[in-house]
PDB file of C-alpha atoms in Angstrom:
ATOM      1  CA  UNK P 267       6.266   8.581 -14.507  1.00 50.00           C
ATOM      2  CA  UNK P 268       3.555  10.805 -13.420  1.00 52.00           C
ATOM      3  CA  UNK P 269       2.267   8.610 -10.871  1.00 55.00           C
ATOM      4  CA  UNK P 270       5.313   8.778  -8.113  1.00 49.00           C
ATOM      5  CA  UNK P 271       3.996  11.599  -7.131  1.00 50.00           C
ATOM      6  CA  UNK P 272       0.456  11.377  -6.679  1.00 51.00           C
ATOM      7  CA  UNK P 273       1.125   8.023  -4.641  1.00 51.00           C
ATOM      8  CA  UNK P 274       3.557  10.237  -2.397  1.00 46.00           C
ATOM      9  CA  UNK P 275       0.811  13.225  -2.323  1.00 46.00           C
ATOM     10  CA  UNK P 276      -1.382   9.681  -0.951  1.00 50.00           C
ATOM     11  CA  UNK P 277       0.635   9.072   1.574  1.00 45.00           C
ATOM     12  CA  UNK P 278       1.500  12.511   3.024  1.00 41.00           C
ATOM     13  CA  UNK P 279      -2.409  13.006   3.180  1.00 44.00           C
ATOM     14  CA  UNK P 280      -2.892  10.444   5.979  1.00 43.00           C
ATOM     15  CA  UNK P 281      -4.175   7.181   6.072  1.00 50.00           C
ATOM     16  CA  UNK P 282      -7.974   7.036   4.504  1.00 52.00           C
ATOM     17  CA  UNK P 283     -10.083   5.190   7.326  1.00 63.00           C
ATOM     18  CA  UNK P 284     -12.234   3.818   3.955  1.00 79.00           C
ATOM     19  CA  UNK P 285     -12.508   3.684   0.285  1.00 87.00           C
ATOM     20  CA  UNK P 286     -11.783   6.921  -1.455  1.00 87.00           C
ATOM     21  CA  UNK P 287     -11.725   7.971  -5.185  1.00 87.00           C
ATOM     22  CA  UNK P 288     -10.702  10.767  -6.303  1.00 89.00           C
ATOM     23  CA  UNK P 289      -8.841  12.862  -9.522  1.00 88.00           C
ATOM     24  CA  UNK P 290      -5.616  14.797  -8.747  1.00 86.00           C
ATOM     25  CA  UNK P 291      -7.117  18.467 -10.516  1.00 86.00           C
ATOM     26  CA  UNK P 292      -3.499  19.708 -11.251  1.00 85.00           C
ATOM     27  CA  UNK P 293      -2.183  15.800 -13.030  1.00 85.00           C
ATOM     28  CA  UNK P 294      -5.228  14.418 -13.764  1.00 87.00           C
ATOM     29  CA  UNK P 295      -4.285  11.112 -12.083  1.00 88.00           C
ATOM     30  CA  UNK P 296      -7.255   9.339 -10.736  1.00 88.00           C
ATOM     31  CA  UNK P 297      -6.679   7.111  -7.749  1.00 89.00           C
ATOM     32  CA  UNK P 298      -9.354   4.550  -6.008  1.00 91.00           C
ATOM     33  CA  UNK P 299      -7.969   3.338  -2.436  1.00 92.00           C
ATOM     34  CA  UNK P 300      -9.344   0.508  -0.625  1.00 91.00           C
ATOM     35  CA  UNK P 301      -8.805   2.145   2.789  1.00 89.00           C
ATOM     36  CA  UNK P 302      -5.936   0.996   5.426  1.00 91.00           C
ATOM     37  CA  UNK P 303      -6.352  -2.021   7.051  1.00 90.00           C
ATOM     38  CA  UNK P 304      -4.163  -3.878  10.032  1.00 91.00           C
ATOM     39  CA  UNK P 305      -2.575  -7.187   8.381  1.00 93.00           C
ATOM     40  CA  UNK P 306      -0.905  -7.802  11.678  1.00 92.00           C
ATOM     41  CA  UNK P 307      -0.148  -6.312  15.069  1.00 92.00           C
ATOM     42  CA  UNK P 308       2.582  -8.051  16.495  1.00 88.00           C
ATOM     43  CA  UNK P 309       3.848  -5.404  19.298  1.00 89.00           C
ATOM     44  CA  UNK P 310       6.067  -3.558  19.226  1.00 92.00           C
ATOM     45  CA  UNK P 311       5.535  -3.405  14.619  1.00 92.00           C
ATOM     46  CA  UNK P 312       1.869  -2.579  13.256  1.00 94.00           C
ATOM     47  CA  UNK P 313       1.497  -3.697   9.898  1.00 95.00           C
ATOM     48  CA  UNK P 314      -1.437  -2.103   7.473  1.00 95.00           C
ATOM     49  CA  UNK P 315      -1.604  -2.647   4.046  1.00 95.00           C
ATOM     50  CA  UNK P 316      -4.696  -0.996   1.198  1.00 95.00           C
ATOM     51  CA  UNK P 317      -5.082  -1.797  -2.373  1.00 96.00           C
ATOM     52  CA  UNK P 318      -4.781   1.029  -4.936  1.00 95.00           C
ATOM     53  CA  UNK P 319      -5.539   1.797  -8.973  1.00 94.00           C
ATOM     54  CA  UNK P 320      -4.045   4.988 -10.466  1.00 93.00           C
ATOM     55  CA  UNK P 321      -4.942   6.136 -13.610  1.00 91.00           C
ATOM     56  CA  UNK P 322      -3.495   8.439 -16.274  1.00 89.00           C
ATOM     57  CA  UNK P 323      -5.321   8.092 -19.573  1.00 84.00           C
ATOM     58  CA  UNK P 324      -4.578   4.689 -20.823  1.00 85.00           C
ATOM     59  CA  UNK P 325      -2.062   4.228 -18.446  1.00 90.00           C
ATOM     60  CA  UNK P 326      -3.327   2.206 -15.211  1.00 93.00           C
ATOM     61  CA  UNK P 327      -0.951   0.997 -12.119  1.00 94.00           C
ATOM     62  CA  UNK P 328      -2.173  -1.894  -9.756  1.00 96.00           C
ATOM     63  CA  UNK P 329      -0.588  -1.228  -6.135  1.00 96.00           C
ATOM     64  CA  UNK P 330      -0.359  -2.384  -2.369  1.00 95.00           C
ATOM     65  CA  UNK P 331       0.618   0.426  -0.119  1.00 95.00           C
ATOM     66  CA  UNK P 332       1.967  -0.825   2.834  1.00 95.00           C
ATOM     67  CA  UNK P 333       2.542   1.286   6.125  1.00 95.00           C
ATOM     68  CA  UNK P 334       4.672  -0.492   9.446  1.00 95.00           C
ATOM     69  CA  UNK P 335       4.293   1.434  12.325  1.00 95.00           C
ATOM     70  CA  UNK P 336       6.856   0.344  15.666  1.00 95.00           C
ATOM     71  CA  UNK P 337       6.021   1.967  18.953  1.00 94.00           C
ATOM     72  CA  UNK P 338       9.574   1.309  20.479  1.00 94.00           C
ATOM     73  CA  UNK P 339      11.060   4.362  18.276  1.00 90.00           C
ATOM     74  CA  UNK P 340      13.156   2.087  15.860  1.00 93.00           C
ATOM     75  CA  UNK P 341      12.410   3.409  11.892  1.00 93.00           C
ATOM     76  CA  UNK P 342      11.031  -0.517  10.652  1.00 95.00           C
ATOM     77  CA  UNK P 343      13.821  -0.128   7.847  1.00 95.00           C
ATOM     78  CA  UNK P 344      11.804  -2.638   5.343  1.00 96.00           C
ATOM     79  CA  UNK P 345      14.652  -4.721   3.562  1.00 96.00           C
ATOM     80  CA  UNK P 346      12.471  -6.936   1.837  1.00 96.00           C
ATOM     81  CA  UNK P 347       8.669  -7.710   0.527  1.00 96.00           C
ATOM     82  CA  UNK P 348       7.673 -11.870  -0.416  1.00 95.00           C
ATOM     83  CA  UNK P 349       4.574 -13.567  -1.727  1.00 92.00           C
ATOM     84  CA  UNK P 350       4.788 -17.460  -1.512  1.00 90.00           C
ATOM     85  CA  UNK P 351       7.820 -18.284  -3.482  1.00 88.00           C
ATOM     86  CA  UNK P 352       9.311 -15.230  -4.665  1.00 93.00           C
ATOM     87  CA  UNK P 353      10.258 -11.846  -3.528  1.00 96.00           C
ATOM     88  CA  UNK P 354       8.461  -8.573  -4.931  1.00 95.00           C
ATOM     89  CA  UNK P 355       9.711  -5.318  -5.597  1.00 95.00           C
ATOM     90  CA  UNK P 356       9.345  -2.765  -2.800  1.00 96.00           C
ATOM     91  CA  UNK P 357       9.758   0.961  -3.305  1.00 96.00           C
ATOM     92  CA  UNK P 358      10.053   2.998   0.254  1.00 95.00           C
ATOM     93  CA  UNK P 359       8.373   6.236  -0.009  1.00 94.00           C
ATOM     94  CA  UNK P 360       9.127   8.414   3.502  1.00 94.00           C
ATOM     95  CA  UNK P 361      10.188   6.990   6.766  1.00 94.00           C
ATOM     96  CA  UNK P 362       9.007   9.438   9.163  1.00 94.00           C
ATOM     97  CA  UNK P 363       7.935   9.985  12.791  1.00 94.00           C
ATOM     98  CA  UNK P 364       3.888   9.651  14.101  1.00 92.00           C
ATOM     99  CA  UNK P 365       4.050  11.209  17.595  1.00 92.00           C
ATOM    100  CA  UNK P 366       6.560   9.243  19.279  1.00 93.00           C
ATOM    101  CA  UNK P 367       5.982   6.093  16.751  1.00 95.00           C
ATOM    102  CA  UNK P 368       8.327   5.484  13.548  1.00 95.00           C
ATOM    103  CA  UNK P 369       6.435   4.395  10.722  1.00 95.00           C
ATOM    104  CA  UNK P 370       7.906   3.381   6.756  1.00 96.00           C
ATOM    105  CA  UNK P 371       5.459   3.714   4.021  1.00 96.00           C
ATOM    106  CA  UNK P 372       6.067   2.400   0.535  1.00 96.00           C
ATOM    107  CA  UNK P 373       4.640  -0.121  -2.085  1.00 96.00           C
ATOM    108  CA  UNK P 374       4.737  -2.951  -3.718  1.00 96.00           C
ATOM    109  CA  UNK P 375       3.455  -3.285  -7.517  1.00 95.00           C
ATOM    110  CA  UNK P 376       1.132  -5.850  -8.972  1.00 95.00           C
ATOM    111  CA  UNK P 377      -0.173  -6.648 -12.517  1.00 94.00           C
ATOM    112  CA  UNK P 378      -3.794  -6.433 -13.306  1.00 94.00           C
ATOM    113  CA  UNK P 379      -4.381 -10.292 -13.288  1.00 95.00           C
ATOM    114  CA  UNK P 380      -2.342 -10.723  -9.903  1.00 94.00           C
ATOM    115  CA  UNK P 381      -4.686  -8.060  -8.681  1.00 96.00           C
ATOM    116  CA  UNK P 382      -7.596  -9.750  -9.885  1.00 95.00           C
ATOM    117  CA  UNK P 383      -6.819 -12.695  -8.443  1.00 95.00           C
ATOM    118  CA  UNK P 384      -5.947 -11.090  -5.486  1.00 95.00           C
ATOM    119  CA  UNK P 385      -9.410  -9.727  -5.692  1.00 96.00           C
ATOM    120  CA  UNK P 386     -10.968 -13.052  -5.500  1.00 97.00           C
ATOM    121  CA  UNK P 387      -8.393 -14.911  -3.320  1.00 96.00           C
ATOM    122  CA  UNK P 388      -6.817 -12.347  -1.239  1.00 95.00           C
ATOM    123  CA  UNK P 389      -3.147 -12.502  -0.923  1.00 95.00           C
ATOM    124  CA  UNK P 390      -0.613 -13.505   1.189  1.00 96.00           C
ATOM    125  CA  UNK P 391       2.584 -11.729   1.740  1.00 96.00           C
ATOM    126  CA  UNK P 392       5.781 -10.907   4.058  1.00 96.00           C
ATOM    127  CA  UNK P 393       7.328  -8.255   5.055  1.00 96.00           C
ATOM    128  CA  UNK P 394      10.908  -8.756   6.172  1.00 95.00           C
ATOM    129  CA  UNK P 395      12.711  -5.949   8.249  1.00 94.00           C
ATOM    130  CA  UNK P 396      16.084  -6.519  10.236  1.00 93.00           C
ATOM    131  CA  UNK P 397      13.896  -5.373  13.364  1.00 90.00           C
ATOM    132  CA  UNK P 398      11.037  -7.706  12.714  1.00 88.00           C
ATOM    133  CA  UNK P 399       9.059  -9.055  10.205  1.00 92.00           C
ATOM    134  CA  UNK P 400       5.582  -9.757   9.661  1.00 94.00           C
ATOM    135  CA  UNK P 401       3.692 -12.500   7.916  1.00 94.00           C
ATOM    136  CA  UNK P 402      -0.205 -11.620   6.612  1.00 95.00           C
ATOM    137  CA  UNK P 403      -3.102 -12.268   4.646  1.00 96.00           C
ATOM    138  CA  UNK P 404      -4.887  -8.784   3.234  1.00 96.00           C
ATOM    139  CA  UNK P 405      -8.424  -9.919   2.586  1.00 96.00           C
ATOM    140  CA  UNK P 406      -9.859 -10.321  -0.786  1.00 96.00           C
ATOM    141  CA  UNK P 407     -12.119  -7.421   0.073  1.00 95.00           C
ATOM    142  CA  UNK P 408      -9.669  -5.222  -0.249  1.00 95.00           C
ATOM    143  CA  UNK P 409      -8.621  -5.235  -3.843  1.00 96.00           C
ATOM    144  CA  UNK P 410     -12.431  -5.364  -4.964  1.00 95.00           C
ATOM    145  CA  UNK P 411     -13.475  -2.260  -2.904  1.00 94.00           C
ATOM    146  CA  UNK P 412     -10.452  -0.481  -5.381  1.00 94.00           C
ATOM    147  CA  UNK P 413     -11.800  -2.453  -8.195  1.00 93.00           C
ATOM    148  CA  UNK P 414     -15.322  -1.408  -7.664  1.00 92.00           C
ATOM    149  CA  UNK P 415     -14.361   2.446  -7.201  1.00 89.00           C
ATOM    150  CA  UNK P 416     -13.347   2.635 -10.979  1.00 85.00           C
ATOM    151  CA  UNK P 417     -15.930   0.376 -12.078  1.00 78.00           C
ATOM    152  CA  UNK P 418     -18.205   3.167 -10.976  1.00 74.00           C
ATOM    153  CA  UNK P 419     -16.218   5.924 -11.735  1.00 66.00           C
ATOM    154  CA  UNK P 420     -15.899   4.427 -15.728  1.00 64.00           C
ATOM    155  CA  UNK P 421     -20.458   4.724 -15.518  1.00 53.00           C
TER     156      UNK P 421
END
């Protein structure tokens, strides 16, 4: 799948402060990113989570990237992702160091009605690590600022 990496290519060019689209000129892969924002901050683990669309032609993928940050130079080692009553699939991208932080990026995948009604609801979810876990709510916000980058990208 063409998409891998374009969503590691999103990750290795920092953390957007706000909603971005743009088109990859070398895939073609268009990607509309809510922007990072904290879920939880529970010291010594930062949790921030954005919403994401990539698009290849006809082929679309609905995404939450999820970054945890610690500050106590542990690597967060994410062993598991939950929304109420089930667990999701989580892919890890890169562990990595931030100055003298450890941060694990990665994502979880959604369908398109789960990320509609995630636009309209928000959603809960859980990250579960061995050296912490964190329990959050990303805003509803989120998911429509993605939703109304390639609403205005399709005009």
């Amino acid at each position: 799948m063409r998409f891998w990496p374009i969503l590691l290519l999103t990750w290795l060019a920092a953390c957007s402060a706000g909603p971005s689209y743009e088109v990859n000129r070398f895939t073609g892969v268009a990607i509309a990113r809510s922007g990072f924002a904290t879920i939880d901050w529970t010291y010594p683990s930062r949790f921030e989570a954005e919403a994401a669309i990539l698009q290849d032609g006809s082929d679309t993928l609905y995404v939450i990237n999820i970054a945890v940050t610690r500050s106590d130079r542990n690597y967060p080692k994410i062993s598991s992702v939950w929304v109420p009553g089930r667990e999701i699939n989580y892919t890890e991208i890169d562990s990595r160091r931030v100055g003298s932080d450890r941060q694990e990026v990665g994502y979880v995948q959604l369908n398109r009605a789960l990320f509609e009604i995630a636009a309209r609801d928000g959603f809960d979810i859980s990250i579960i690590s061995p050296r912490g876990s964190h329990n959050g709510h990303i805003p509803a916000d989120t998911f429509r600022r993605a939703l109304v980058l390639v609403d205005r990208s399709d005009t």
